[in-house]
Amino acid sequence: MENKSLARLAEESQRYRSALEKCKGQFFCVGLHDFPVGACGIVSEMLGRHLLSLGFQEVEYVNAERGPKLDGNWTTHAWLDVAGYTVDITADQFPDWTGEKVAVTLATDWHNGF
C-alpha cells in the first residue's frame, strides 16, 4: 500500500473511532453500549464495510482468541486486515494493550498473540 493510501486508511479509521466515541451510550445495539469494551466484532464489521464503500480493497475481518479456557484467561478479539495492515480501533479495551486507541500498522506482537 502506498503512503498516501496508508495515511487515508489511518485518517478514516480515526474518524470512525471518534464518531463512535461521540455516540457512546446512545446506541440501541447491545454490542456498542460499553464501547470499546465488547464491541470489537461489530465495530470491525462496520468499519470494514465503511472502508470498502470508500474504495479500499483487500479488507478482511480477523477473529482470534488467546489463553486457556479452563483457567478463565481465554479472550477473543476482532480487527481488520487491510492489504496486509492491521486496523484495530478497539484494542484499548484490553489492559495489556500499550498502543494507540487507533492502530493502523503492520502486525504487532500483541495481535500475533491471539
Short mmCIF file of C-alpha atoms in Angstrom, two decimals:
data_model
loop_
_atom_site.label_atom_id
_atom_site.label_comp_id
_atom_site.label_asym_id
_atom_site.label_seq_id
_atom_site.Cartn_x
_atom_site.Cartn_y
_atom_site.Cartn_z
CA MET A 1 0.00 0.00 0.00
CA GLU A 2 1.42 3.38 -0.91
CA ASN A 3 1.95 6.04 1.75
CA LYS A 4 -0.97 8.19 0.58
CA SER A 5 -3.39 5.28 0.84
CA LEU A 6 -1.98 4.28 4.22
CA ALA A 7 -2.41 7.83 5.53
CA ARG A 8 -6.01 7.87 4.28
CA LEU A 9 -6.67 4.49 5.91
CA ALA A 10 -5.36 5.81 9.24
CA GLU A 11 -7.39 9.02 8.89
CA GLU A 12 -10.64 7.21 8.08
CA SER A 13 -10.10 4.74 10.93
CA GLN A 14 -9.51 7.60 13.37
CA ARG A 15 -12.61 9.43 12.15
CA TYR A 16 -14.69 6.29 12.59
CA ARG A 17 -13.40 5.77 16.14
CA SER A 18 -14.07 9.42 17.00
CA ALA A 19 -17.63 9.19 15.70
CA LEU A 20 -18.27 6.10 17.82
CA GLU A 21 -16.87 7.82 20.91
CA LYS A 22 -19.20 10.78 20.38
CA CYS A 23 -22.20 8.44 20.31
CA LYS A 24 -21.17 6.34 23.33
CA GLY A 25 -24.17 5.47 25.48
CA GLN A 26 -26.66 6.35 22.74
CA PHE A 27 -26.63 3.06 20.81
CA PHE A 28 -29.56 0.69 20.64
CA CYS A 29 -27.23 -2.15 19.70
CA VAL A 30 -26.21 -4.07 22.83
CA GLY A 31 -22.71 -4.70 21.49
CA LEU A 32 -21.94 -0.98 21.46
CA HIS A 33 -23.19 0.16 24.88
CA ASP A 34 -19.77 -0.04 26.55
CA PHE A 35 -17.66 0.88 23.53
CA PRO A 36 -14.89 -0.13 23.07
CA VAL A 37 -15.40 -2.99 25.55
CA GLY A 38 -17.06 -5.95 23.87
CA ALA A 39 -17.52 -4.06 20.63
CA CYS A 40 -14.60 -5.34 18.57
CA GLY A 41 -16.59 -7.74 16.39
CA ILE A 42 -19.44 -5.49 15.37
CA VAL A 43 -17.21 -2.41 15.07
CA SER A 44 -14.72 -4.25 12.86
CA GLU A 45 -17.55 -5.39 10.59
CA MET A 46 -18.98 -1.88 10.38
CA LEU A 47 -15.60 -0.26 9.78
CA GLY A 48 -14.79 -2.87 7.15
CA ARG A 49 -17.97 -2.08 5.22
CA HIS A 50 -17.23 1.63 5.51
CA LEU A 51 -13.70 1.18 4.17
CA LEU A 52 -14.98 -0.93 1.27
CA SER A 53 -17.51 1.79 0.42
CA LEU A 54 -14.60 4.26 0.24
CA GLY A 55 -12.80 2.07 -2.29
CA PHE A 56 -10.33 0.26 -0.06
CA GLN A 57 -9.64 -3.28 -1.21
CA GLU A 58 -8.40 -6.45 0.43
CA VAL A 59 -10.40 -5.76 3.60
CA GLU A 60 -10.59 -8.89 5.73
CA TYR A 61 -12.22 -9.48 9.12
CA VAL A 62 -9.92 -11.21 11.63
CA ASN A 63 -11.36 -13.01 14.64
CA ALA A 64 -8.93 -14.66 17.04
CA GLU A 65 -8.63 -15.98 20.57
CA ARG A 66 -5.94 -16.44 23.19
CA GLY A 67 -5.43 -18.05 26.56
CA PRO A 68 -6.71 -21.29 28.07
CA LYS A 69 -10.46 -21.60 28.57
CA LEU A 70 -10.15 -23.69 31.72
CA ASP A 71 -8.49 -21.08 33.94
CA GLY A 72 -10.64 -18.12 32.89
CA ASN A 73 -7.92 -16.35 30.88
CA TRP A 74 -9.48 -17.03 27.49
CA THR A 75 -10.38 -13.95 25.44
CA THR A 76 -11.40 -13.22 21.89
CA HIS A 77 -10.75 -10.18 19.77
CA ALA A 78 -11.52 -8.97 16.26
CA TRP A 79 -9.90 -6.44 13.95
CA LEU A 80 -9.34 -5.86 10.25
CA ASP A 81 -6.54 -6.74 7.90
CA VAL A 82 -6.46 -4.20 5.07
CA ALA A 83 -3.96 -5.08 2.37
CA GLY A 84 -1.58 -6.53 4.97
CA TYR A 85 -2.06 -3.78 7.59
CA THR A 86 -3.68 -4.39 10.96
CA VAL A 87 -6.52 -1.95 11.58
CA ASP A 88 -7.79 -2.11 15.16
CA ILE A 89 -9.90 0.60 16.76
CA THR A 90 -10.87 -1.31 19.92
CA ALA A 91 -7.62 -2.84 21.26
CA ASP A 92 -7.61 -0.35 24.14
CA GLN A 93 -10.35 -2.38 25.82
CA PHE A 94 -7.56 -4.76 26.91
CA PRO A 95 -5.34 -3.75 29.84
CA ASP A 96 -2.23 -5.23 28.21
CA TRP A 97 -2.58 -3.13 25.04
CA THR A 98 0.08 -0.41 25.04
CA GLY A 99 -0.56 1.14 21.65
CA GLU A 100 -2.76 3.95 20.43
CA LYS A 101 -6.56 3.87 20.50
CA VAL A 102 -6.48 3.51 16.73
CA ALA A 103 -3.89 1.08 15.40
CA VAL A 104 -3.10 1.09 11.70
CA THR A 105 0.15 -0.77 11.43
CA LEU A 106 1.88 -3.89 10.28
CA ALA A 107 1.12 -6.88 12.51
CA THR A 108 2.06 -6.35 16.15
CA ASP A 109 3.37 -8.91 18.60
CA TRP A 110 0.23 -8.21 20.66
CA HIS A 111 -2.08 -9.12 17.77
CA ASN A 112 0.07 -12.13 16.88
CA GLY A 113 -0.50 -13.35 20.44
CA PHE A 114 -4.11 -14.19 19.55
#
